């Protein structure tokens, strides 16, 4: 059986804290350190009091529930953590009340396919029936308009209540905005630092995004002030890191993960996408050639204890889809399916995160 976080959480939901009628998941007692490696699962239960009388029996009950629910052959380890509950953060001003999840898509290095993955993930989520927005925050090389066949689009303003807001361009069921809609290509390089951050903030808070299940931010590559500002001003659900299996890309992805999970930013990494995982020629669809090395993304995911959300092969149609503005995720080819699979895993991970977060950590904008 394939073990994944949601399955474990479902099992843990069967365990009630004696006398309360509530289960240990809804009581926020599951620490954010669950690890799944093959058939090895470890998790921790948080107890507020170091002398809680149910400590041992609850860990035992939780282990038993997982074995019953997810299979007998799991090597399981339940841990005990004692700590006081964090006081709730003051509620920030919520400027995007209709947006359920903001997820940043990031990469350590340029050219690894971050925008391709963002575009296709957005389209695949829309195909699954979700309401999706995509902000092209890659200020130095905005490529989303081209990938959506919308290079000539000119978003206009619309009146929403008392405010004049930018209306995102809608293509393939995805609402998109890009700095590329507002500037000439040759001017892109002068967008730096605060100016870029402010422009991006405006595209987020002064646009009519309406109701969204997923708002994806295609970040610039690397680690810059723009990342810091965006991630610190928006309460982000999590980050997805895109890498290729190549050593140099992995090293930069590792740096990116450390930046996001570091104390300064402290945003959960939802998972890793290994793009260009292998090359498959269209005339020999069964053949895989590991041009950039084999399974590098999977290894990094294991090393960083983060889920591998998907492996996308190098296929000519992905590149052509980007150039022609018709993302491959729109069709049901094998490549289209790879993105559909990614979208499903992505939804699962976001749900998993949300279940584990306090109600205050939601999509809100701090000023
Ligand atoms: P980034 O946003 O990381 O700079 P892009 O998404 O712009 O990278 O991709 C760089 C180039 O690689 C583009 O020409 C894109 O079409 C191509 N590309 C990305 N992923 C794949 C893939 N899996 N197969 C084939 N070509 C790809």
PDB file of C-alpha atoms in Angstrom, residues 26-335:
ATOM      1  CA  UNK A  26      -8.853  18.266  15.579  1.00  0.00           C
ATOM      2  CA  UNK A  27      -7.321  19.098  18.965  1.00  0.00           C
ATOM      3  CA  UNK A  28      -4.144  20.188  17.133  1.00  0.00           C
ATOM      4  CA  UNK A  29      -2.060  17.542  18.893  1.00  0.00           C
ATOM      5  CA  UNK A  30      -0.183  16.276  15.843  1.00  0.00           C
ATOM      6  CA  UNK A  31       3.216  17.922  15.428  1.00  0.00           C
ATOM      7  CA  UNK A  32       4.273  19.110  12.017  1.00  0.00           C
ATOM      8  CA  UNK A  33       7.163  16.643  11.776  1.00  0.00           C
ATOM      9  CA  UNK A  34       5.553  13.555  10.248  1.00  0.00           C
ATOM     10  CA  UNK A  35       8.020  11.505   8.227  1.00  0.00           C
ATOM     11  CA  UNK A  36       7.194   8.804   5.730  1.00  0.00           C
ATOM     12  CA  UNK A  37       9.993   6.873   4.074  1.00  0.00           C
ATOM     13  CA  UNK A  38       8.960   3.698   2.322  1.00  0.00           C
ATOM     14  CA  UNK A  39       7.038   1.751   4.947  1.00  0.00           C
ATOM     15  CA  UNK A  40       8.624   3.684   7.833  1.00  0.00           C
ATOM     16  CA  UNK A  41       6.349   6.229   9.476  1.00  0.00           C
ATOM     17  CA  UNK A  42       7.166   8.470  12.401  1.00  0.00           C
ATOM     18  CA  UNK A  43       4.931  11.091  13.970  1.00  0.00           C
ATOM     19  CA  UNK A  44       4.718  13.047  17.203  1.00  0.00           C
ATOM     20  CA  UNK A  45       1.853  13.854  19.530  1.00  0.00           C
ATOM     21  CA  UNK A  46       1.984  17.129  21.401  1.00  0.00           C
ATOM     22  CA  UNK A  47       0.969  17.207  25.057  1.00  0.00           C
ATOM     23  CA  UNK A  48       0.599  20.487  26.899  1.00  0.00           C
ATOM     24  CA  UNK A  49       1.288  18.984  30.305  1.00  0.00           C
ATOM     25  CA  UNK A  50       4.454  16.967  30.861  1.00  0.00           C
ATOM     26  CA  UNK A  51       2.507  14.774  33.328  1.00  0.00           C
ATOM     27  CA  UNK A  52      -0.494  14.107  31.063  1.00  0.00           C
ATOM     28  CA  UNK A  53      -1.820  10.713  32.283  1.00  0.00           C
ATOM     29  CA  UNK A  54      -2.843   9.615  28.784  1.00  0.00           C
ATOM     30  CA  UNK A  55       0.527  10.183  27.134  1.00  0.00           C
ATOM     31  CA  UNK A  56       1.620   6.599  26.660  1.00  0.00           C
ATOM     32  CA  UNK A  57      -1.815   5.121  26.037  1.00  0.00           C
ATOM     33  CA  UNK A  58      -2.592   7.725  23.366  1.00  0.00           C
ATOM     34  CA  UNK A  59       0.663   7.063  21.501  1.00  0.00           C
ATOM     35  CA  UNK A  60      -0.089   3.334  21.606  1.00  0.00           C
ATOM     36  CA  UNK A  61      -3.662   3.909  20.415  1.00  0.00           C
ATOM     37  CA  UNK A  62      -2.381   6.141  17.606  1.00  0.00           C
ATOM     38  CA  UNK A  63       0.142   3.527  16.471  1.00  0.00           C
ATOM     39  CA  UNK A  64      -2.541   0.842  16.543  1.00  0.00           C
ATOM     40  CA  UNK A  65      -4.952   3.026  14.548  1.00  0.00           C
ATOM     41  CA  UNK A  66      -2.318   3.550  11.848  1.00  0.00           C
ATOM     42  CA  UNK A  67      -1.572  -0.162  11.627  1.00  0.00           C
ATOM     43  CA  UNK A  68      -5.276  -0.980  11.343  1.00  0.00           C
ATOM     44  CA  UNK A  69      -5.958   1.759   8.835  1.00  0.00           C
ATOM     45  CA  UNK A  70      -2.865   1.789   6.665  1.00  0.00           C
ATOM     46  CA  UNK A  71      -1.545  -1.777   6.826  1.00  0.00           C
ATOM     47  CA  UNK A  72       0.091  -4.201   9.210  1.00  0.00           C
ATOM     48  CA  UNK A  73       3.529  -4.097   7.657  1.00  0.00           C
ATOM     49  CA  UNK A  74       4.274  -0.496   8.587  1.00  0.00           C
ATOM     50  CA  UNK A  75       7.288   0.186  10.724  1.00  0.00           C
ATOM     51  CA  UNK A  76       5.841   2.826  13.008  1.00  0.00           C
ATOM     52  CA  UNK A  77       7.229   5.145  15.678  1.00  0.00           C
ATOM     53  CA  UNK A  78       5.058   7.485  17.706  1.00  0.00           C
ATOM     54  CA  UNK A  79       6.880  10.181  19.702  1.00  0.00           C
ATOM     55  CA  UNK A  80       5.854  12.410  22.556  1.00  0.00           C
ATOM     56  CA  UNK A  81       6.429  16.143  22.549  1.00  0.00           C
ATOM     57  CA  UNK A  82       5.538  18.391  25.442  1.00  0.00           C
ATOM     58  CA  UNK A  83       5.062  22.076  24.823  1.00  0.00           C
ATOM     59  CA  UNK A  84       2.638  24.839  25.664  1.00  0.00           C
ATOM     60  CA  UNK A  85       0.175  25.896  22.998  1.00  0.00           C
ATOM     61  CA  UNK A  86       1.313  28.960  21.027  1.00  0.00           C
ATOM     62  CA  UNK A  87      -0.767  32.055  21.775  1.00  0.00           C
ATOM     63  CA  UNK A  88      -2.795  32.898  18.652  1.00  0.00           C
ATOM     64  CA  UNK A  89      -1.243  35.502  16.343  1.00  0.00           C
ATOM     65  CA  UNK A  90      -3.144  38.782  16.051  1.00  0.00           C
ATOM     66  CA  UNK A  91      -5.437  38.534  13.045  1.00  0.00           C
ATOM     67  CA  UNK A  92      -3.948  40.403  10.077  1.00  0.00           C
ATOM     68  CA  UNK A  93      -6.068  42.538   7.764  1.00  0.00           C
ATOM     69  CA  UNK A  94      -7.626  40.262   5.213  1.00  0.00           C
ATOM     70  CA  UNK A  95      -7.488  41.855   1.795  1.00  0.00           C
ATOM     71  CA  UNK A  96      -8.143  38.706  -0.226  1.00  0.00           C
ATOM     72  CA  UNK A  97     -11.149  37.311   1.573  1.00  0.00           C
ATOM     73  CA  UNK A  98     -12.209  35.085  -1.313  1.00  0.00           C
ATOM     74  CA  UNK A  99      -8.839  33.334  -1.688  1.00  0.00           C
ATOM     75  CA  UNK A 100      -8.465  30.053   0.159  1.00  0.00           C
ATOM     76  CA  UNK A 101      -4.796  29.177  -0.519  1.00  0.00           C
ATOM     77  CA  UNK A 102      -1.825  31.136  -1.780  1.00  0.00           C
ATOM     78  CA  UNK A 103       0.993  28.892  -2.960  1.00  0.00           C
ATOM     79  CA  UNK A 104       4.338  30.161  -4.224  1.00  0.00           C
ATOM     80  CA  UNK A 105       6.177  28.220  -6.927  1.00  0.00           C
ATOM     81  CA  UNK A 106       9.903  28.707  -6.619  1.00  0.00           C
ATOM     82  CA  UNK A 107      13.187  27.371  -7.936  1.00  0.00           C
ATOM     83  CA  UNK A 108      16.790  27.839  -6.953  1.00  0.00           C
ATOM     84  CA  UNK A 109      17.985  28.197 -10.533  1.00  0.00           C
ATOM     85  CA  UNK A 110      16.498  29.757 -13.654  1.00  0.00           C
ATOM     86  CA  UNK A 111      15.541  27.604 -16.613  1.00  0.00           C
ATOM     87  CA  UNK A 112      14.512  24.513 -14.651  1.00  0.00           C
ATOM     88  CA  UNK A 113      10.913  24.827 -15.836  1.00  0.00           C
ATOM     89  CA  UNK A 114       9.343  26.717 -12.923  1.00  0.00           C
ATOM     90  CA  UNK A 115       7.014  28.731 -15.169  1.00  0.00           C
ATOM     91  CA  UNK A 116       6.177  25.662 -17.253  1.00  0.00           C
ATOM     92  CA  UNK A 117       5.231  23.780 -14.101  1.00  0.00           C
ATOM     93  CA  UNK A 118       3.274  26.777 -12.723  1.00  0.00           C
ATOM     94  CA  UNK A 119       1.306  27.181 -15.957  1.00  0.00           C
ATOM     95  CA  UNK A 120       0.530  23.490 -16.340  1.00  0.00           C
ATOM     96  CA  UNK A 121      -0.290  23.021 -12.661  1.00  0.00           C
ATOM     97  CA  UNK A 122      -2.703  25.961 -12.856  1.00  0.00           C
ATOM     98  CA  UNK A 123      -4.402  24.504 -15.950  1.00  0.00           C
ATOM     99  CA  UNK A 124      -4.530  20.999 -14.441  1.00  0.00           C
ATOM    100  CA  UNK A 125      -6.135  22.356 -11.230  1.00  0.00           C
ATOM    101  CA  UNK A 126      -8.704  24.261 -13.294  1.00  0.00           C
ATOM    102  CA  UNK A 127      -9.428  21.028 -15.186  1.00  0.00           C
ATOM    103  CA  UNK A 128     -10.126  19.348 -11.851  1.00  0.00           C
ATOM    104  CA  UNK A 129     -12.802  21.988 -11.301  1.00  0.00           C
ATOM    105  CA  UNK A 130     -10.983  24.335  -8.917  1.00  0.00           C
ATOM    106  CA  UNK A 131     -11.010  28.125  -9.158  1.00  0.00           C
ATOM    107  CA  UNK A 132      -7.426  29.087  -9.936  1.00  0.00           C
ATOM    108  CA  UNK A 133      -5.453  32.316 -10.177  1.00  0.00           C
ATOM    109  CA  UNK A 134      -1.859  32.619 -11.354  1.00  0.00           C
ATOM    110  CA  UNK A 135       0.348  35.628 -10.749  1.00  0.00           C
ATOM    111  CA  UNK A 136       3.480  35.825 -12.843  1.00  0.00           C
ATOM    112  CA  UNK A 137       5.829  37.348 -10.280  1.00  0.00           C
ATOM    113  CA  UNK A 138       8.908  36.499 -12.344  1.00  0.00           C
ATOM    114  CA  UNK A 139       9.723  40.115 -12.822  1.00  0.00           C
ATOM    115  CA  UNK A 140      12.943  39.453 -14.746  1.00  0.00           C
ATOM    116  CA  UNK A 141      11.468  37.157 -17.360  1.00  0.00           C
ATOM    117  CA  UNK A 142       7.688  37.133 -17.298  1.00  0.00           C
ATOM    118  CA  UNK A 143       6.773  34.176 -19.502  1.00  0.00           C
ATOM    119  CA  UNK A 144       3.231  33.342 -18.378  1.00  0.00           C
ATOM    120  CA  UNK A 145       1.517  35.593 -20.979  1.00  0.00           C
ATOM    121  CA  UNK A 146       3.266  33.676 -23.761  1.00  0.00           C
ATOM    122  CA  UNK A 147       2.573  30.281 -22.202  1.00  0.00           C
ATOM    123  CA  UNK A 148      -1.137  31.205 -22.065  1.00  0.00           C
ATOM    124  CA  UNK A 149      -1.304  32.629 -25.553  1.00  0.00           C
ATOM    125  CA  UNK A 150      -2.140  35.973 -24.019  1.00  0.00           C
ATOM    126  CA  UNK A 151       0.803  38.159 -24.959  1.00  0.00           C
ATOM    127  CA  UNK A 152      -1.411  40.790 -26.487  1.00  0.00           C
ATOM    128  CA  UNK A 153      -3.908  40.871 -23.613  1.00  0.00           C
ATOM    129  CA  UNK A 154      -4.391  44.196 -21.894  1.00  0.00           C
ATOM    130  CA  UNK A 155      -6.120  43.873 -18.535  1.00  0.00           C
ATOM    131  CA  UNK A 156      -8.530  46.703 -17.816  1.00  0.00           C
ATOM    132  CA  UNK A 157      -9.905  48.222 -14.643  1.00  0.00           C
ATOM    133  CA  UNK A 158     -13.326  47.469 -13.256  1.00  0.00           C
ATOM    134  CA  UNK A 159     -15.286  49.014 -10.459  1.00  0.00           C
ATOM    135  CA  UNK A 160     -15.873  46.659  -7.556  1.00  0.00           C
ATOM    136  CA  UNK A 161     -17.888  48.385  -4.848  1.00  0.00           C
ATOM    137  CA  UNK A 162     -16.013  51.601  -4.147  1.00  0.00           C
ATOM    138  CA  UNK A 163     -12.713  50.438  -5.626  1.00  0.00           C
ATOM    139  CA  UNK A 164     -11.236  50.418  -9.117  1.00  0.00           C
ATOM    140  CA  UNK A 165      -9.536  47.046  -9.514  1.00  0.00           C
ATOM    141  CA  UNK A 166      -7.475  45.382 -12.231  1.00  0.00           C
ATOM    142  CA  UNK A 167      -9.408  42.585 -13.912  1.00  0.00           C
ATOM    143  CA  UNK A 168      -7.191  39.527 -14.417  1.00  0.00           C
ATOM    144  CA  UNK A 169      -7.077  38.013 -17.901  1.00  0.00           C
ATOM    145  CA  UNK A 170      -8.904  34.684 -18.061  1.00  0.00           C
ATOM    146  CA  UNK A 171      -7.488  31.893 -20.207  1.00  0.00           C
ATOM    147  CA  UNK A 172      -8.069  28.118 -20.079  1.00  0.00           C
ATOM    148  CA  UNK A 173     -10.133  28.593 -16.932  1.00  0.00           C
ATOM    149  CA  UNK A 174      -7.270  30.349 -15.073  1.00  0.00           C
ATOM    150  CA  UNK A 175      -7.227  34.004 -13.995  1.00  0.00           C
ATOM    151  CA  UNK A 176      -3.791  35.404 -14.780  1.00  0.00           C
ATOM    152  CA  UNK A 177      -1.891  38.607 -14.204  1.00  0.00           C
ATOM    153  CA  UNK A 178       1.681  39.341 -15.136  1.00  0.00           C
ATOM    154  CA  UNK A 179       3.904  42.336 -14.934  1.00  0.00           C
ATOM    155  CA  UNK A 180       4.476  41.491 -18.604  1.00  0.00           C
ATOM    156  CA  UNK A 181       0.994  42.840 -19.411  1.00  0.00           C
ATOM    157  CA  UNK A 182       1.980  46.308 -18.257  1.00  0.00           C
ATOM    158  CA  UNK A 183       5.519  46.857 -19.525  1.00  0.00           C
ATOM    159  CA  UNK A 184       7.531  46.525 -22.681  1.00  0.00           C
ATOM    160  CA  UNK A 185       9.765  43.465 -22.709  1.00  0.00           C
ATOM    161  CA  UNK A 186      12.886  45.588 -22.931  1.00  0.00           C
ATOM    162  CA  UNK A 187      11.950  47.528 -19.783  1.00  0.00           C
ATOM    163  CA  UNK A 188      11.697  44.428 -17.627  1.00  0.00           C
ATOM    164  CA  UNK A 189      15.282  44.694 -16.448  1.00  0.00           C
ATOM    165  CA  UNK A 190      14.790  48.030 -14.709  1.00  0.00           C
ATOM    166  CA  UNK A 191      12.282  46.478 -12.300  1.00  0.00           C
ATOM    167  CA  UNK A 192      14.333  46.008  -9.173  1.00  0.00           C
ATOM    168  CA  UNK A 193      13.963  45.811  -5.428  1.00  0.00           C
ATOM    169  CA  UNK A 194      11.178  47.780  -3.806  1.00  0.00           C
ATOM    170  CA  UNK A 195       9.775  48.950  -7.112  1.00  0.00           C
ATOM    171  CA  UNK A 196       9.241  45.384  -8.250  1.00  0.00           C
ATOM    172  CA  UNK A 197       7.867  44.337  -4.871  1.00  0.00           C
ATOM    173  CA  UNK A 198       5.411  47.225  -4.846  1.00  0.00           C
ATOM    174  CA  UNK A 199       4.264  46.506  -8.385  1.00  0.00           C
ATOM    175  CA  UNK A 200       3.672  42.887  -7.459  1.00  0.00           C
ATOM    176  CA  UNK A 201       1.845  43.780  -4.280  1.00  0.00           C
ATOM    177  CA  UNK A 202      -0.434  45.963  -6.362  1.00  0.00           C
ATOM    178  CA  UNK A 203      -1.165  43.091  -8.741  1.00  0.00           C
ATOM    179  CA  UNK A 204      -2.179  41.040  -5.718  1.00  0.00           C
ATOM    180  CA  UNK A 205      -4.148  43.497  -3.628  1.00  0.00           C
ATOM    181  CA  UNK A 206      -5.507  45.883  -6.296  1.00  0.00           C
ATOM    182  CA  UNK A 207      -6.807  43.188  -8.607  1.00  0.00           C
ATOM    183  CA  UNK A 208     -10.196  41.581  -8.614  1.00  0.00           C
ATOM    184  CA  UNK A 209      -9.200  37.965  -7.966  1.00  0.00           C
ATOM    185  CA  UNK A 210     -12.591  37.155  -6.455  1.00  0.00           C
ATOM    186  CA  UNK A 211     -13.124  33.625  -5.184  1.00  0.00           C
ATOM    187  CA  UNK A 212     -10.125  31.334  -5.650  1.00  0.00           C
ATOM    188  CA  UNK A 213      -9.325  27.883  -4.326  1.00  0.00           C
ATOM    189  CA  UNK A 214      -5.680  28.209  -5.330  1.00  0.00           C
ATOM    190  CA  UNK A 215      -3.721  31.359  -6.042  1.00  0.00           C
ATOM    191  CA  UNK A 216      -0.330  30.401  -7.483  1.00  0.00           C
ATOM    192  CA  UNK A 217       2.602  32.813  -7.489  1.00  0.00           C
ATOM    193  CA  UNK A 218       5.270  32.068 -10.093  1.00  0.00           C
ATOM    194  CA  UNK A 219       8.236  33.598  -8.222  1.00  0.00           C
ATOM    195  CA  UNK A 220      11.510  34.737  -9.793  1.00  0.00           C
ATOM    196  CA  UNK A 221      14.307  32.147  -9.584  1.00  0.00           C
ATOM    197  CA  UNK A 222      16.727  32.239  -6.650  1.00  0.00           C
ATOM    198  CA  UNK A 223      16.382  34.023  -3.368  1.00  0.00           C
ATOM    199  CA  UNK A 224      15.857  37.754  -3.556  1.00  0.00           C
ATOM    200  CA  UNK A 225      14.214  40.640  -1.719  1.00  0.00           C
ATOM    201  CA  UNK A 226      11.138  40.005  -3.805  1.00  0.00           C
ATOM    202  CA  UNK A 227      10.764  36.564  -2.273  1.00  0.00           C
ATOM    203  CA  UNK A 228      11.174  37.972   1.206  1.00  0.00           C
ATOM    204  CA  UNK A 229       8.669  40.750   0.728  1.00  0.00           C
ATOM    205  CA  UNK A 230       6.045  38.632  -0.973  1.00  0.00           C
ATOM    206  CA  UNK A 231       6.294  35.752   1.400  1.00  0.00           C
ATOM    207  CA  UNK A 232       6.353  37.993   4.448  1.00  0.00           C
ATOM    208  CA  UNK A 233       3.437  40.189   3.435  1.00  0.00           C
ATOM    209  CA  UNK A 234       1.194  37.355   2.305  1.00  0.00           C
ATOM    210  CA  UNK A 235       0.234  34.570   4.659  1.00  0.00           C
ATOM    211  CA  UNK A 236       1.233  31.824   2.281  1.00  0.00           C
ATOM    212  CA  UNK A 237      -0.078  28.297   2.658  1.00  0.00           C
ATOM    213  CA  UNK A 238       3.183  26.875   1.361  1.00  0.00           C
ATOM    214  CA  UNK A 239       5.824  26.764  -1.329  1.00  0.00           C
ATOM    215  CA  UNK A 240       6.424  24.283  -4.120  1.00  0.00           C
ATOM    216  CA  UNK A 241      10.037  23.975  -5.246  1.00  0.00           C
ATOM    217  CA  UNK A 242      10.837  23.039  -8.841  1.00  0.00           C
ATOM    218  CA  UNK A 243      14.196  21.491  -9.669  1.00  0.00           C
ATOM    219  CA  UNK A 244      15.845  19.323 -12.270  1.00  0.00           C
ATOM    220  CA  UNK A 245      17.803  16.221 -11.190  1.00  0.00           C
ATOM    221  CA  UNK A 246      21.069  17.976 -12.079  1.00  0.00           C
ATOM    222  CA  UNK A 247      23.523  18.526  -9.189  1.00  0.00           C
ATOM    223  CA  UNK A 248      23.802  22.302  -9.651  1.00  0.00           C
ATOM    224  CA  UNK A 249      20.022  22.674  -9.695  1.00  0.00           C
ATOM    225  CA  UNK A 250      19.665  20.452  -6.624  1.00  0.00           C
ATOM    226  CA  UNK A 251      22.223  22.491  -4.693  1.00  0.00           C
ATOM    227  CA  UNK A 252      20.296  25.697  -5.433  1.00  0.00           C
ATOM    228  CA  UNK A 253      16.964  24.033  -4.630  1.00  0.00           C
ATOM    229  CA  UNK A 254      18.402  22.968  -1.263  1.00  0.00           C
ATOM    230  CA  UNK A 255      19.351  26.609  -0.571  1.00  0.00           C
ATOM    231  CA  UNK A 256      15.832  27.686  -1.538  1.00  0.00           C
ATOM    232  CA  UNK A 257      14.247  25.168   0.811  1.00  0.00           C
ATOM    233  CA  UNK A 258      16.503  26.320   3.657  1.00  0.00           C
ATOM    234  CA  UNK A 259      15.534  29.928   2.987  1.00  0.00           C
ATOM    235  CA  UNK A 260      11.801  29.207   3.095  1.00  0.00           C
ATOM    236  CA  UNK A 261      11.957  26.992   6.151  1.00  0.00           C
ATOM    237  CA  UNK A 262      14.438  29.236   7.989  1.00  0.00           C
ATOM    238  CA  UNK A 263      13.302  31.303  10.962  1.00  0.00           C
ATOM    239  CA  UNK A 264      13.164  34.552   9.008  1.00  0.00           C
ATOM    240  CA  UNK A 265      10.560  33.370   6.506  1.00  0.00           C
ATOM    241  CA  UNK A 266       9.248  30.134   8.001  1.00  0.00           C
ATOM    242  CA  UNK A 267       6.849  29.002   5.276  1.00  0.00           C
ATOM    243  CA  UNK A 268       6.067  25.312   4.875  1.00  0.00           C
ATOM    244  CA  UNK A 269       7.445  23.583   1.812  1.00  0.00           C
ATOM    245  CA  UNK A 270       4.528  21.619   0.342  1.00  0.00           C
ATOM    246  CA  UNK A 271       6.803  19.530  -1.806  1.00  0.00           C
ATOM    247  CA  UNK A 272       9.228  19.241  -4.655  1.00  0.00           C
ATOM    248  CA  UNK A 273       8.627  18.820  -8.374  1.00  0.00           C
ATOM    249  CA  UNK A 274      11.387  17.085 -10.317  1.00  0.00           C
ATOM    250  CA  UNK A 275      11.151  18.541 -13.811  1.00  0.00           C
ATOM    251  CA  UNK A 276      13.112  17.150 -16.761  1.00  0.00           C
ATOM    252  CA  UNK A 277      13.349  13.928 -14.731  1.00  0.00           C
ATOM    253  CA  UNK A 278      14.167  11.950 -17.896  1.00  0.00           C
ATOM    254  CA  UNK A 279      13.885  12.340 -21.644  1.00  0.00           C
ATOM    255  CA  UNK A 280      11.355  10.335 -23.566  1.00  0.00           C
ATOM    256  CA  UNK A 281      11.318  10.563 -27.376  1.00  0.00           C
ATOM    257  CA  UNK A 282       7.757  10.623 -28.714  1.00  0.00           C
ATOM    258  CA  UNK A 283       8.459   7.747 -31.130  1.00  0.00           C
ATOM    259  CA  UNK A 284       9.728   5.556 -28.231  1.00  0.00           C
ATOM    260  CA  UNK A 285       7.387   6.474 -25.354  1.00  0.00           C
ATOM    261  CA  UNK A 286       8.542   3.553 -23.184  1.00  0.00           C
ATOM    262  CA  UNK A 287      12.186   4.648 -23.215  1.00  0.00           C
ATOM    263  CA  UNK A 288      13.641   6.846 -20.518  1.00  0.00           C
ATOM    264  CA  UNK A 289      17.016   8.586 -20.814  1.00  0.00           C
ATOM    265  CA  UNK A 290      18.290  10.181 -17.618  1.00  0.00           C
ATOM    266  CA  UNK A 291      20.060  13.130 -19.212  1.00  0.00           C
ATOM    267  CA  UNK A 292      20.445  15.197 -16.033  1.00  0.00           C
ATOM    268  CA  UNK A 293      20.999  12.251 -13.705  1.00  0.00           C
ATOM    269  CA  UNK A 294      18.597   9.787 -12.181  1.00  0.00           C
ATOM    270  CA  UNK A 295      16.181  10.446  -9.314  1.00  0.00           C
ATOM    271  CA  UNK A 296      18.057  13.525  -8.033  1.00  0.00           C
ATOM    272  CA  UNK A 297      14.750  15.198  -7.140  1.00  0.00           C
ATOM    273  CA  UNK A 298      13.535  12.145  -5.269  1.00  0.00           C
ATOM    274  CA  UNK A 299      16.768  11.987  -3.269  1.00  0.00           C
ATOM    275  CA  UNK A 300      16.582  15.672  -2.369  1.00  0.00           C
ATOM    276  CA  UNK A 301      12.947  15.246  -1.291  1.00  0.00           C
ATOM    277  CA  UNK A 302      13.955  12.411   0.997  1.00  0.00           C
ATOM    278  CA  UNK A 303      16.935  14.326   2.354  1.00  0.00           C
ATOM    279  CA  UNK A 304      14.800  17.391   3.128  1.00  0.00           C
ATOM    280  CA  UNK A 305      11.842  15.308   4.422  1.00  0.00           C
ATOM    281  CA  UNK A 306       9.521  16.903   1.942  1.00  0.00           C
ATOM    282  CA  UNK A 307       7.093  15.098  -0.383  1.00  0.00           C
ATOM    283  CA  UNK A 308       7.955  14.547  -4.029  1.00  0.00           C
ATOM    284  CA  UNK A 309       4.833  15.883  -5.721  1.00  0.00           C
ATOM    285  CA  UNK A 310       5.704  14.758  -9.223  1.00  0.00           C
ATOM    286  CA  UNK A 311       8.311  13.835 -11.815  1.00  0.00           C
ATOM    287  CA  UNK A 312       7.829  15.465 -15.191  1.00  0.00           C
ATOM    288  CA  UNK A 313       9.767  14.095 -18.173  1.00  0.00           C
ATOM    289  CA  UNK A 314      11.434  16.182 -20.848  1.00  0.00           C
ATOM    290  CA  UNK A 315       9.098  15.926 -23.759  1.00  0.00           C
ATOM    291  CA  UNK A 316       9.152  17.994 -26.901  1.00  0.00           C
ATOM    292  CA  UNK A 317       5.427  18.733 -26.609  1.00  0.00           C
ATOM    293  CA  UNK A 318       5.947  20.447 -23.215  1.00  0.00           C
ATOM    294  CA  UNK A 319       8.395  22.864 -24.771  1.00  0.00           C
ATOM    295  CA  UNK A 320       6.214  23.345 -27.857  1.00  0.00           C
ATOM    296  CA  UNK A 321       3.163  23.833 -25.650  1.00  0.00           C
ATOM    297  CA  UNK A 322       5.008  26.630 -23.835  1.00  0.00           C
ATOM    298  CA  UNK A 323       6.023  28.316 -27.061  1.00  0.00           C
ATOM    299  CA  UNK A 324       2.639  28.030 -28.747  1.00  0.00           C
ATOM    300  CA  UNK A 325       0.717  29.101 -25.665  1.00  0.00           C
ATOM    301  CA  UNK A 326      -1.262  25.860 -25.379  1.00  0.00           C
ATOM    302  CA  UNK A 327      -0.100  24.110 -22.173  1.00  0.00           C
ATOM    303  CA  UNK A 328       0.115  20.306 -22.478  1.00  0.00           C
ATOM    304  CA  UNK A 329      -1.932  19.918 -19.292  1.00  0.00           C
ATOM    305  CA  UNK A 330      -4.953  20.845 -21.438  1.00  0.00           C
ATOM    306  CA  UNK A 331      -4.853  17.496 -23.221  1.00  0.00           C
ATOM    307  CA  UNK A 332      -4.964  13.895 -22.065  1.00  0.00           C
ATOM    308  CA  UNK A 333      -1.565  12.802 -23.377  1.00  0.00           C
ATOM    309  CA  UNK A 334       0.928  11.055 -21.105  1.00  0.00           C
ATOM    310  CA  UNK A 335       2.495  14.434 -20.351  1.00  0.00           C
TER     311      UNK A 335
END
